[in-house]
N, CA, C and O atoms as a GROMACS GRO file, in nm:
protein
  572
    1MET      N    1  13.934   6.426   9.535
    1MET     CA    2  14.061   6.370   9.522
    1MET      C    3  14.145   6.402   9.645
    1MET      O    4  14.160   6.517   9.688
    2LYS      N    5  14.219   6.249   9.719
    2LYS     CA    6  14.262   6.287   9.821
    2LYS      C    7  14.447   6.362   9.761
    2LYS      O    8  14.537   6.332   9.682
    3LYS      N    9  14.423   6.436   9.830
    3LYS     CA   10  14.595   6.524   9.818
    3LYS      C   11  14.702   6.397   9.884
    3LYS      O   12  14.672   6.327   9.981
    4SER      N   13  14.806   6.390   9.822
    4SER     CA   14  14.919   6.332   9.828
    4SER      C   15  15.033   6.424   9.862
    4SER      O   16  15.036   6.542   9.829
    5ILE      N   17  15.135   6.355   9.937
    5ILE     CA   18  15.268   6.448   9.945
    5ILE      C   19  15.368   6.305   9.986
    5ILE      O   20  15.338   6.200  10.042
    6PHE      N   21  15.503   6.356   9.926
    6PHE     CA   22  15.630   6.316   9.897
    6PHE      C   23  15.718   6.360  10.014
    6PHE      O   24  15.745   6.479   9.993
    7LEU      N   25  15.782   6.314  10.140
    7LEU     CA   26  15.859   6.348  10.229
    7LEU      C   27  15.979   6.346  10.208
    7LEU      O   28  16.026   6.238  10.242
    8SER      N   29  16.053   6.415  10.169
    8SER     CA   30  16.199   6.424  10.109
    8SER      C   31  16.289   6.476  10.238
    8SER      O   32  16.284   6.590  10.284
    9HIS      N   33  16.361   6.385  10.281
    9HIS     CA   34  16.434   6.423  10.418
    9HIS      C   35  16.569   6.341  10.408
    9HIS      O   36  16.608   6.290  10.303
   10ASN      N   37  16.625   6.335  10.510
   10ASN     CA   38  16.754   6.262  10.555
   10ASN      C   39  16.710   6.161  10.666
   10ASN      O   40  16.627   6.191  10.752
   11ALA      N   41  16.774   6.033  10.658
   11ALA     CA   42  16.760   5.967  10.789
   11ALA      C   43  16.757   6.003  10.885
   11ALA      O   44  16.679   5.956  10.968
   12ASN      N   45  16.852   6.113  10.915
   12ASN     CA   46  16.911   6.144  11.057
   12ASN      C   47  16.780   6.234  11.110
   12ASN      O   48  16.764   6.236  11.232
   13ASP      N   49  16.680   6.312  11.025
   13ASP     CA   50  16.565   6.357  11.073
   13ASP      C   51  16.420   6.248  11.045
   13ASP      O   52  16.307   6.287  11.014
   14LYS      N   53  16.451   6.150  11.059
   14LYS     CA   54  16.330   6.052  11.084
   14LYS      C   55  16.213   6.086  11.179
   14LYS      O   56  16.099   6.114  11.145
   15PRO      N   57  16.255   6.079  11.287
   15PRO     CA   58  16.167   6.097  11.411
   15PRO      C   59  16.071   6.221  11.359
   15PRO      O   60  15.950   6.214  11.379
   16PHE      N   61  16.112   6.301  11.312
   16PHE     CA   62  16.037   6.440  11.304
   16PHE      C   63  15.954   6.415  11.180
   16PHE      O   64  15.836   6.449  11.176
   17VAL      N   65  16.015   6.356  11.077
   17VAL     CA   66  15.932   6.319  10.942
   17VAL      C   67  15.830   6.234  10.959
   17VAL      O   68  15.731   6.251  10.889
   18ARG      N   69  15.833   6.109  11.072
   18ARG     CA   70  15.760   6.012  11.097
   18ARG      C   71  15.606   6.063  11.158
   18ARG      O   72  15.495   6.027  11.120
   19LYS      N   73  15.643   6.166  11.276
   19LYS     CA   74  15.525   6.250  11.330
   19LYS      C   75  15.446   6.337  11.224
   19LYS      O   76  15.324   6.331  11.215
   20LEU      N   77  15.542   6.434  11.128
   20LEU     CA   78  15.476   6.507  11.048
   20LEU      C   79  15.373   6.415  10.940
   20LEU      O   80  15.257   6.448  10.915
   21GLY      N   81  15.427   6.319  10.895
   21GLY     CA   82  15.347   6.183  10.820
   21GLY      C   83  15.238   6.147  10.881
   21GLY      O   84  15.134   6.134  10.817
   22LEU      N   85  15.245   6.120  11.034
   22LEU     CA   86  15.138   6.054  11.092
   22LEU      C   87  15.010   6.172  11.090
   22LEU      O   88  14.890   6.148  11.074
   23ASP      N   89  15.072   6.295  11.110
   23ASP     CA   90  15.007   6.378  11.144
   23ASP      C   91  14.907   6.444  10.998
   23ASP      O   92  14.786   6.470  10.997
   24LEU      N   93  15.001   6.456  10.889
   24LEU     CA   94  14.930   6.486  10.755
   24LEU      C   95  14.820   6.350  10.732
   24LEU      O   96  14.713   6.383  10.679
   25GLU      N   97  14.832   6.232  10.760
   25GLU     CA   98  14.775   6.127  10.728
   25GLU      C   99  14.641   6.125  10.789
   25GLU      O  100  14.540   6.096  10.724
   26SER      N  101  14.639   6.160  10.933
   26SER     CA  102  14.518   6.208  10.984
   26SER      C  103  14.439   6.288  10.961
   26SER      O  104  14.327   6.292  11.012
   27HIS      N  105  14.476   6.356  10.891
   27HIS     CA  106  14.411   6.454  10.782
   27HIS      C  107  14.346   6.435  10.664
   27HIS      O  108  14.274   6.519  10.609
   28GLY      N  109  14.378   6.295  10.616
   28GLY     CA  110  14.321   6.254  10.501
   28GLY      C  111  14.417   6.289  10.374
   28GLY      O  112  14.378   6.306  10.258
   29ILE      N  113  14.550   6.294  10.420
   29ILE     CA  114  14.666   6.355  10.312
   29ILE      C  115  14.715   6.192  10.278
   29ILE      O  116  14.697   6.107  10.365
   30LYS      N  117  14.767   6.161  10.170
   30LYS     CA  118  14.846   6.060  10.135
   30LYS      C  119  14.983   6.080  10.152
   30LYS      O  120  15.035   6.180  10.104
   31VAL      N  121  15.056   5.986  10.223
   31VAL     CA  122  15.192   6.041  10.255
   31VAL      C  123  15.299   5.960  10.205
   31VAL      O  124  15.308   5.852  10.264
   32TRP      N  125  15.375   5.978  10.122
   32TRP     CA  126  15.450   5.885  10.072
   32TRP      C  127  15.602   5.911  10.165
   32TRP      O  128  15.655   6.022  10.171
   33ILE      N  129  15.650   5.805  10.224
   33ILE     CA  130  15.750   5.816  10.261
   33ILE      C  131  15.848   5.684  10.245
   33ILE      O  132  15.800   5.572  10.253
   34ASP      N  133  15.948   5.698  10.229
   34ASP     CA  134  16.036   5.599  10.172
   34ASP      C  135  16.032   5.486  10.285
   34ASP      O  136  16.018   5.381  10.223
   35GLU      N  137  16.038   5.461  10.404
   35GLU     CA  138  16.034   5.341  10.464
   35GLU      C  139  15.929   5.268  10.477
   35GLU      O  140  15.944   5.161  10.536
   36ALA      N  141  15.795   5.304  10.425
   36ALA     CA  142  15.699   5.265  10.413
   36ALA      C  143  15.658   5.223  10.228
   36ALA      O  144  15.585   5.139  10.176
   37GLU      N  145  15.712   5.285  10.196
   37GLU     CA  146  15.730   5.235  10.038
   37GLU      C  147  15.864   5.171   9.937
   37GLU      O  148  15.855   5.133   9.820
   38ILE      N  149  15.964   5.172  10.009
   38ILE     CA  150  16.060   5.102   9.965
   38ILE      C  151  16.090   4.982  10.050
   38ILE      O  152  16.116   4.987  10.170
   39LYS      N  153  16.084   4.855   9.960
   39LYS     CA  154  16.075   4.719   9.996
   39LYS      C  155  16.220   4.659   9.980
   39LYS      O  156  16.286   4.678   9.878
   40ILE      N  157  16.261   4.593  10.078
   40ILE     CA  158  16.382   4.517  10.012
   40ILE      C  159  16.396   4.439   9.887
   40ILE      O  160  16.314   4.353   9.855
   41GLY      N  161  16.506   4.470   9.811
   41GLY     CA  162  16.491   4.431   9.698
   41GLY      C  163  16.459   4.494   9.565
   41GLY      O  164  16.479   4.447   9.453
   42ASP      N  165  16.387   4.649   9.608
   42ASP     CA  166  16.329   4.754   9.530
   42ASP      C  167  16.470   4.827   9.458
   42ASP      O  168  16.579   4.842   9.512
   43SER      N  169  16.447   4.852   9.373
   43SER     CA  170  16.525   4.967   9.274
   43SER      C  171  16.507   5.114   9.360
   43SER      O  172  16.387   5.144   9.366
   44LEU      N  173  16.573   5.187   9.412
   44LEU     CA  174  16.573   5.292   9.514
   44LEU      C  175  16.533   5.404   9.404
   44LEU      O  176  16.432   5.470   9.431
   45ILE      N  177  16.595   5.432   9.288
   45ILE     CA  178  16.572   5.517   9.192
   45ILE      C  179  16.432   5.524   9.113
   45ILE      O  180  16.361   5.615   9.069
   46GLU      N  181  16.427   5.379   9.117
   46GLU     CA  182  16.276   5.323   9.027
   46GLU      C  183  16.123   5.392   9.126
   46GLU      O  184  16.022   5.455   9.096
   47LYS      N  185  16.175   5.340   9.238
   47LYS     CA  186  16.054   5.339   9.343
   47LYS      C  187  16.042   5.517   9.384
   47LYS      O  188  15.935   5.576   9.370
   48ILE      N  189  16.174   5.593   9.436
   48ILE     CA  190  16.157   5.729   9.436
   48ILE      C  191  16.097   5.804   9.290
   48ILE      O  192  15.997   5.874   9.311
   49SER      N  193  16.142   5.800   9.152
   49SER     CA  194  16.099   5.828   9.056
   49SER      C  195  15.920   5.798   9.060
   49SER      O  196  15.836   5.887   9.045
   50ASP      N  197  15.898   5.682   9.080
   50ASP     CA  198  15.772   5.630   9.074
   50ASP      C  199  15.706   5.755   9.171
   50ASP      O  200  15.638   5.848   9.128
   51GLY      N  201  15.736   5.736   9.287
   51GLY     CA  202  15.684   5.805   9.396
   51GLY      C  203  15.634   5.949   9.384
   51GLY      O  204  15.530   5.995   9.430
   52LEU      N  205  15.744   6.020   9.303
   52LEU     CA  206  15.752   6.143   9.270
   52LEU      C  207  15.624   6.154   9.172
   52LEU      O  208  15.539   6.242   9.183
   53SER      N  209  15.621   6.056   9.077
   53SER     CA  210  15.501   6.061   8.964
   53SER      C  211  15.362   6.064   9.021
   53SER      O  212  15.268   6.125   8.971
   54GLU      N  213  15.361   5.994   9.126
   54GLU     CA  214  15.213   5.978   9.211
   54GLU      C  215  15.169   6.093   9.321
   54GLU      O  216  15.073   6.074   9.396
   55VAL      N  217  15.229   6.186   9.324
   55VAL     CA  218  15.226   6.288   9.424
   55VAL      C  219  15.168   6.422   9.369
   55VAL      O  220  15.192   6.460   9.254
   56ASP      N  221  15.083   6.500   9.465
   56ASP     CA  222  15.072   6.661   9.432
   56ASP      C  223  15.164   6.734   9.478
   56ASP      O  224  15.173   6.850   9.437
   57TYR      N  225  15.252   6.686   9.574
   57TYR     CA  226  15.337   6.783   9.638
   57TYR      C  227  15.476   6.714   9.694
   57TYR      O  228  15.464   6.605   9.749
   58LEU      N  229  15.619   6.776   9.682
   58LEU     CA  230  15.698   6.728   9.728
   58LEU      C  231  15.726   6.800   9.866
   58LEU      O  232  15.775   6.912   9.847
   59ALA      N  233  15.714   6.775   9.968
   59ALA     CA  234  15.773   6.846  10.109
   59ALA      C  235  15.914   6.818  10.110
   59ALA      O  236  15.952   6.701  10.117
   60VAL      N  237  16.007   6.923  10.105
   60VAL     CA  238  16.163   6.893  10.169
   60VAL      C  239  16.174   6.931  10.280
   60VAL      O  240  16.151   7.048  10.310
   61ILE      N  241  16.209   6.845  10.361
   61ILE     CA  242  16.264   6.869  10.514
   61ILE      C  243  16.396   6.922  10.510
   61ILE      O  244  16.494   6.853  10.483
   62LEU      N  245  16.399   7.038  10.536
   62LEU     CA  246  16.520   7.136  10.532
   62LEU      C  247  16.611   7.155  10.676
   62LEU      O  248  16.583   7.237  10.763
   63SER      N  249  16.731   7.057  10.680
   63SER     CA  250  16.798   7.054  10.792
   63SER      C  251  16.933   7.065  10.768
   63SER      O  252  16.939   7.070  10.645
   64PRO      N  253  17.067   7.073  10.820
   64PRO     CA  254  17.138   7.057  10.794
   64PRO      C  255  17.187   6.900  10.723
   64PRO      O  256  17.251   6.879  10.620
   65ASN      N  257  17.148   6.836  10.789
   65ASN     CA  258  17.124   6.690  10.728
   65ASN      C  259  17.132   6.673  10.581
   65ASN      O  260  17.220   6.627  10.508
   66SER      N  261  16.966   6.746  10.550
   66SER     CA  262  16.911   6.726  10.425
   66SER      C  263  16.964   6.797  10.329
   66SER      O  264  16.959   6.754  10.214
   67VAL      N  265  17.027   6.923  10.359
   67VAL     CA  266  17.078   7.015  10.221
   67VAL      C  267  17.242   6.949  10.193
   67VAL      O  268  17.300   7.000  10.097
   68LYS      N  269  17.306   6.858  10.258
   68LYS     CA  270  17.387   6.786  10.221
   68LYS      C  271  17.381   6.651  10.169
   68LYS      O  272  17.479   6.582  10.141
   69SER      N  273  17.240   6.612  10.156
   69SER     CA  274  17.233   6.468  10.128
   69SER      C  275  17.202   6.459   9.961
   69SER      O  276  17.111   6.519   9.902
   70ARG      N  277  17.315   6.355   9.893
   70ARG     CA  278  17.280   6.376   9.759
   70ARG      C  279  17.127   6.320   9.737
   70ARG      O  280  17.061   6.375   9.649
   71TRP      N  281  17.068   6.214   9.813
   71TRP     CA  282  16.931   6.141   9.739
   71TRP      C  283  16.804   6.297   9.788
   71TRP      O  284  16.693   6.295   9.736
   72VAL      N  285  16.835   6.392   9.867
   72VAL     CA  286  16.740   6.472   9.870
   72VAL      C  287  16.760   6.557   9.749
   72VAL      O  288  16.666   6.572   9.672
   73GLN      N  289  16.858   6.603   9.731
   73GLN     CA  290  16.923   6.714   9.596
   73GLN      C  291  16.839   6.610   9.498
   73GLN      O  292  16.733   6.661   9.462
   74GLU      N  293  16.856   6.500   9.456
   74GLU     CA  294  16.787   6.419   9.328
   74GLU      C  295  16.666   6.438   9.334
   74GLU      O  296  16.602   6.461   9.231
   75GLU      N  297  16.598   6.430   9.474
   75GLU     CA  298  16.449   6.411   9.444
   75GLU      C  299  16.382   6.523   9.423
   75GLU      O  300  16.266   6.526   9.382
   76ILE      N  301  16.483   6.672   9.464
   76ILE     CA  302  16.404   6.807   9.439
   76ILE      C  303  16.434   6.788   9.295
   76ILE      O  304  16.338   6.775   9.218
   77LYS      N  305  16.575   6.785   9.241
   77LYS     CA  306  16.568   6.796   9.100
   77LYS      C  307  16.474   6.716   8.997
   77LYS      O  308  16.456   6.746   8.879
   78ILE      N  309  16.422   6.614   9.062
   78ILE     CA  310  16.318   6.536   8.967
   78ILE      C  311  16.198   6.590   9.006
   78ILE      O  312  16.109   6.547   8.933
   79ALA      N  313  16.152   6.675   9.100
   79ALA     CA  314  16.032   6.719   9.113
   79ALA      C  315  16.054   6.879   9.044
   79ALA      O  316  15.953   6.925   8.992
   80MET      N  317  16.144   6.942   9.042
   80MET     CA  318  16.160   7.079   8.985
   80MET      C  319  16.144   7.066   8.853
   80MET      O  320  16.087   7.154   8.789
   81HIS      N  321  16.204   6.925   8.777
   81HIS     CA  322  16.192   6.916   8.643
   81HIS      C  323  16.050   6.884   8.609
   81HIS      O  324  15.996   6.942   8.515
   82ARG      N  325  15.972   6.775   8.696
   82ARG     CA  326  15.847   6.789   8.674
   82ARG      C  327  15.734   6.882   8.720
   82ARG      O  328  15.622   6.858   8.676
   83GLN      N  329  15.750   6.976   8.794
   83GLN     CA  330  15.711   7.097   8.807
   83GLN      C  331  15.705   7.193   8.697
   83GLN      O  332  15.596   7.233   8.655
   84ILE      N  333  15.823   7.234   8.645
   84ILE     CA  334  15.866   7.277   8.513
   84ILE      C  335  15.788   7.247   8.395
   84ILE      O  336  15.722   7.333   8.336
   85SER      N  337  15.796   7.143   8.364
   85SER     CA  338  15.778   7.071   8.252
   85SER      C  339  15.614   7.018   8.212
   85SER      O  340  15.565   7.017   8.099
   86ASN      N  341  15.557   6.982   8.324
   86ASN     CA  342  15.410   6.991   8.311
   86ASN      C  343  15.309   7.016   8.411
   86ASN      O  344  15.193   6.977   8.402
   87GLY      N  345  15.381   7.117   8.558
   87GLY     CA  346  15.328   7.140   8.650
   87GLY      C  347  15.229   7.045   8.702
   87GLY      O  348  15.108   7.069   8.698
   88THR      N  349  15.287   6.917   8.760
   88THR     CA  350  15.202   6.808   8.827
   88THR      C  351  15.254   6.804   8.942
   88THR      O  352  15.203   6.714   9.009
   89ILE      N  353  15.348   6.874   9.007
   89ILE     CA  354  15.399   6.852   9.111
   89ILE      C  355  15.444   7.011   9.163
   89ILE      O  356  15.520   7.082   9.097
   90LYS      N  357  15.379   7.054   9.300
   90LYS     CA  358  15.443   7.127   9.381
   90LYS      C  359  15.527   7.167   9.488
   90LYS      O  360  15.479   7.188   9.599
   91ILE      N  361  15.654   7.179   9.465
   91ILE     CA  362  15.738   7.197   9.590
   91ILE      C  363  15.729   7.261   9.697
   91ILE      O  364  15.711   7.381   9.676
   92LEU      N  365  15.734   7.224   9.837
   92LEU     CA  366  15.710   7.287   9.948
   92LEU      C  367  15.802   7.275  10.056
   92LEU      O  368  15.793   7.173  10.125
   93PRO      N  369  15.910   7.381  10.092
   93PRO     CA  370  16.007   7.343  10.176
   93PRO      C  371  15.971   7.373  10.301
   93PRO      O  372  15.918   7.482  10.325
   94ILE      N  373  15.993   7.283  10.394
   94ILE     CA  374  15.968   7.263  10.512
   94ILE      C  375  16.114   7.287  10.614
   94ILE      O  376  16.202   7.202  10.619
   95LEU      N  377  16.118   7.392  10.677
   95LEU     CA  378  16.196   7.451  10.744
   95LEU      C  379  16.202   7.378  10.900
   95LEU      O  380  16.142   7.426  10.995
   96TYR      N  381  16.290   7.245  10.909
   96TYR     CA  382  16.286   7.202  11.038
   96TYR      C  383  16.397   7.236  11.118
   96TYR      O  384  16.385   7.247  11.240
   97GLN      N  385  16.501   7.252  11.060
   97GLN     CA  386  16.638   7.304  11.179
   97GLN      C  387  16.690   7.425  11.087
   97GLN      O  388  16.643   7.442  10.974
   98GLN      N  389  16.788   7.508  11.141
   98GLN     CA  390  16.874   7.612  11.085
   98GLN      C  391  16.961   7.569  11.012
   98GLN      O  392  17.050   7.498  11.060
   99CYS      N  393  16.959   7.599  10.894
   99CYS     CA  394  17.044   7.558  10.793
   99CYS      C  395  17.059   7.674  10.673
   99CYS      O  396  16.987   7.772  10.656
  100GLU      N  397  17.175   7.632  10.595
  100GLU     CA  398  17.188   7.720  10.472
  100GLU      C  399  17.045   7.649  10.377
  100GLU      O  400  17.019   7.530  10.358
  101ARG      N  401  16.994   7.734  10.344
  101ARG     CA  402  16.874   7.705  10.233
  101ARG      C  403  16.929   7.673  10.093
  101ARG      O  404  17.025   7.739  10.054
  102PRO      N  405  16.889   7.602  10.034
  102PRO     CA  406  16.941   7.579   9.887
  102PRO      C  407  16.916   7.708   9.785
  102PRO      O  408  16.805   7.762   9.792
  103ILE      N  409  16.989   7.747   9.715
  103ILE     CA  410  16.960   7.868   9.616
  103ILE      C  411  16.854   7.820   9.547
  103ILE      O  412  16.762   7.902   9.556
  104PHE      N  413  16.821   7.720   9.478
  104PHE     CA  414  16.701   7.665   9.405
  104PHE      C  415  16.579   7.687   9.456
  104PHE      O  416  16.473   7.700   9.394
  105LEU      N  417  16.608   7.691   9.613
  105LEU     CA  418  16.450   7.717   9.656
  105LEU      C  419  16.430   7.857   9.704
  105LEU      O  420  16.334   7.894   9.771
  106GLU      N  421  16.523   7.926   9.666
  106GLU     CA  422  16.490   8.074   9.713
  106GLU      C  423  16.379   8.148   9.643
  106GLU      O  424  16.342   8.117   9.530
  107GLY      N  425  16.318   8.264   9.728
  107GLY     CA  426  16.212   8.314   9.658
  107GLY      C  427  16.068   8.217   9.704
  107GLY      O  428  15.956   8.268   9.707
  108ARG      N  429  16.092   8.090   9.734
  108ARG     CA  430  15.979   8.023   9.787
  108ARG      C  431  15.935   8.057   9.936
  108ARG      O  432  16.019   8.096  10.018
  109LYS      N  433  15.782   8.038   9.974
  109LYS     CA  434  15.760   8.049  10.112
  109LYS      C  435  15.780   7.945  10.151
  109LYS      O  436  15.761   7.847  10.078
  110TYR      N  437  15.827   7.933  10.290
  110TYR     CA  438  15.870   7.833  10.366
  110TYR      C  439  15.731   7.810  10.488
  110TYR      O  440  15.642   7.885  10.528
  111CYS      N  441  15.773   7.647  10.522
  111CYS     CA  442  15.672   7.678  10.644
  111CYS      C  443  15.776   7.638  10.720
  111CYS      O  444  15.875   7.573  10.687
  112ASP      N  445  15.737   7.695  10.858
  112ASP     CA  446  15.839   7.709  10.930
  112ASP      C  447  15.815   7.609  11.079
  112ASP      O  448  15.733   7.634  11.168
  113PHE      N  449  15.907   7.498  11.076
  113PHE     CA  450  15.876   7.406  11.207
  113PHE      C  451  15.994   7.455  11.308
  113PHE      O  452  16.008   7.384  11.408
  114LEU      N  453  16.061   7.543  11.298
  114LEU     CA  454  16.176   7.579  11.400
  114LEU      C  455  16.135   7.553  11.565
  114LEU      O  456  16.193   7.486  11.651
  115ASP      N  457  16.024   7.628  11.570
  115ASP     CA  458  15.970   7.642  11.685
  115ASP      C  459  15.882   7.521  11.776
  115ASP      O  460  15.760   7.517  11.796
  116VAL      N  461  15.948   7.461  11.806
  116VAL     CA  462  15.870   7.296  11.846
  116VAL      C  463  15.744   7.338  11.969
  116VAL      O  464  15.690   7.251  12.037
  117ASP      N  465  15.714   7.474  11.981
  117ASP     CA  466  15.606   7.509  12.082
  117ASP      C  467  15.499   7.568  11.951
  117ASP      O  468  15.380   7.582  11.981
  118LYS      N  469  15.535   7.595  11.835
  118LYS     CA  470  15.448   7.631  11.737
  118LYS      C  471  15.403   7.523  11.659
  118LYS      O  472  15.319   7.564  11.580
  119TYR      N  473  15.428   7.377  11.646
  119TYR     CA  474  15.432   7.291  11.583
  119TYR      C  475  15.293   7.300  11.515
  119TYR      O  476  15.274   7.322  11.395
  120GLN      N  477  15.197   7.280  11.609
  120GLN     CA  478  15.039   7.275  11.554
  120GLN      C  479  15.021   7.377  11.441
  120GLN      O  480  14.981   7.346  11.329
  121GLU      N  481  15.057   7.515  11.484
  121GLU     CA  482  15.031   7.617  11.396
  121GLU      C  483  15.094   7.623  11.266
  121GLU      O  484  15.025   7.661  11.172
  122SER      N  485  15.209   7.593  11.247
  122SER     CA  486  15.287   7.531  11.133
  122SER      C  487  15.243   7.414  11.049
  122SER      O  488  15.259   7.411  10.927
  123LEU      N  489  15.180   7.308  11.126
  123LEU     CA  490  15.104   7.203  11.054
  123LEU      C  491  14.964   7.252  11.012
  123LEU      O  492  14.915   7.205  10.909
  124LYS      N  493  14.893   7.345  11.087
  124LYS     CA  494  14.769   7.384  11.033
  124LYS      C  495  14.809   7.486  10.926
  124LYS      O  496  14.720   7.495  10.841
  125GLU      N  497  14.911   7.564  10.903
  125GLU     CA  498  14.916   7.629  10.794
  125GLU      C  499  14.977   7.552  10.691
  125GLU      O  500  14.955   7.606  10.583
  126LEU      N  501  15.043   7.452  10.681
  126LEU     CA  502  15.067   7.343  10.591
  126LEU      C  503  14.959   7.268  10.525
  126LEU      O  504  14.953   7.264  10.402
  127ILE      N  505  14.884   7.215  10.591
  127ILE     CA  506  14.757   7.147  10.576
  127ILE      C  507  14.655   7.246  10.462
  127ILE      O  508  14.633   7.216  10.345
  128LYS      N  509  14.607   7.360  10.527
  128LYS     CA  510  14.561   7.464  10.443
  128LYS      C  511  14.609   7.483  10.324
  128LYS      O  512  14.543   7.470  10.221
  129ASP      N  513  14.728   7.515  10.331
  129ASP     CA  514  14.808   7.521  10.200
  129ASP      C  515  14.810   7.424  10.091
  129ASP      O  516  14.839   7.446   9.974
  130ILE      N  517  14.775   7.316  10.144
  130ILE     CA  518  14.769   7.178  10.064
  130ILE      C  519  14.627   7.182  10.006
  130ILE      O  520  14.605   7.128   9.898
  131GLY      N  521  14.537   7.240  10.068
  131GLY     CA  522  14.404   7.222  10.022
  131GLY      C  523  14.295   7.159  10.114
  131GLY      O  524  14.180   7.139  10.075
  132VAL      N  525  14.338   7.133  10.227
  132VAL     CA  526  14.254   7.008  10.338
  132VAL      C  527  14.239   7.117  10.432
  132VAL      O  528  14.316   7.211  10.451
  133VAL      N  529  14.107   7.085  10.498
  133VAL     CA  530  14.032   7.118  10.628
  133VAL      C  531  14.134   7.073  10.762
  133VAL      O  532  14.138   6.964  10.819
  134PHE      N  533  14.205   7.183  10.786
  134PHE     CA  534  14.268   7.123  10.926
  134PHE      C  535  14.139   7.090  11.036
  134PHE      O  536  14.032   7.150  11.050
  135ASN      N  537  14.190   6.981  11.101
  135ASN     CA  538  14.108   6.960  11.191
  135ASN      C  539  14.172   6.941  11.340
  135ASN      O  540  14.234   6.837  11.364
  136LYS      N  541  14.158   7.027  11.426
  136LYS     CA  542  14.203   7.050  11.557
  136LYS      C  543  14.169   6.930  11.662
  136LYS      O  544  14.243   6.895  11.755
  137THR      N  545  14.066   6.886  11.635
  137THR     CA  546  14.006   6.740  11.718
  137THR      C  547  14.097   6.640  11.663
  137THR      O  548  14.157   6.587  11.756
  138ILE      N  549  14.128   6.595  11.557
  138ILE     CA  550  14.218   6.472  11.546
  138ILE      C  551  14.363   6.506  11.568
  138ILE      O  552  14.446   6.416  11.554
  139LEU      N  553  14.398   6.617  11.598
  139LEU     CA  554  14.520   6.651  11.683
  139LEU      C  555  14.547   6.604  11.802
  139LEU      O  556  14.646   6.547  11.848
  140ASP      N  557  14.397   6.651  11.870
  140ASP     CA  558  14.409   6.656  12.010
  140ASP      C  559  14.372   6.496  12.049
  140ASP      O  560  14.407   6.451  12.158
  141THR      N  561  14.294   6.409  11.943
  141THR     CA  562  14.298   6.273  11.994
  141THR      C  563  14.419   6.189  11.989
  141THR      O  564  14.458   6.098  12.062
  142TYR      N  565  14.479   6.256  11.859
  142TYR     CA  566  14.611   6.141  11.833
  142TYR      C  567  14.742   6.218  11.832
  142TYR      O  568  14.850   6.159  11.826
  143GLY      N  569  14.732   6.346  11.839
  143GLY     CA  570  14.873   6.412  11.810
  143GLY      C  571  14.915   6.423  11.970
  143GLY      O  572  15.024   6.471  12.002
   0.00000   0.00000   0.00000
């Protein structure tokens, strides 16, 4: 079964999120990202809730922008509720920029993308922890 991930982020972090999403997709991971899934006229809350119910992982992209975002906080709340109540989703904190880390993510291992020179190493760790084989050739070709 294909692994899937919801990328929770602030719009100001979109360039990083798009790159990460493309790299994850190139390894066969289904990526849920708002701009691809939410169409004009859709209910934001309904689409996000549906998206979170269909994925294996919620990756919260942590930056000064996202930790202040009400939408990101709501997405994490929904995912945490689902994780506690039925274990259907796992939350993956992705440290994109230095920021104050949310208290409710304390005690979790973070995937560290702070150093742009170590992007591929961090991506490899994330992909392996999701349970997919990392293929360096894919990134050399497309990344």
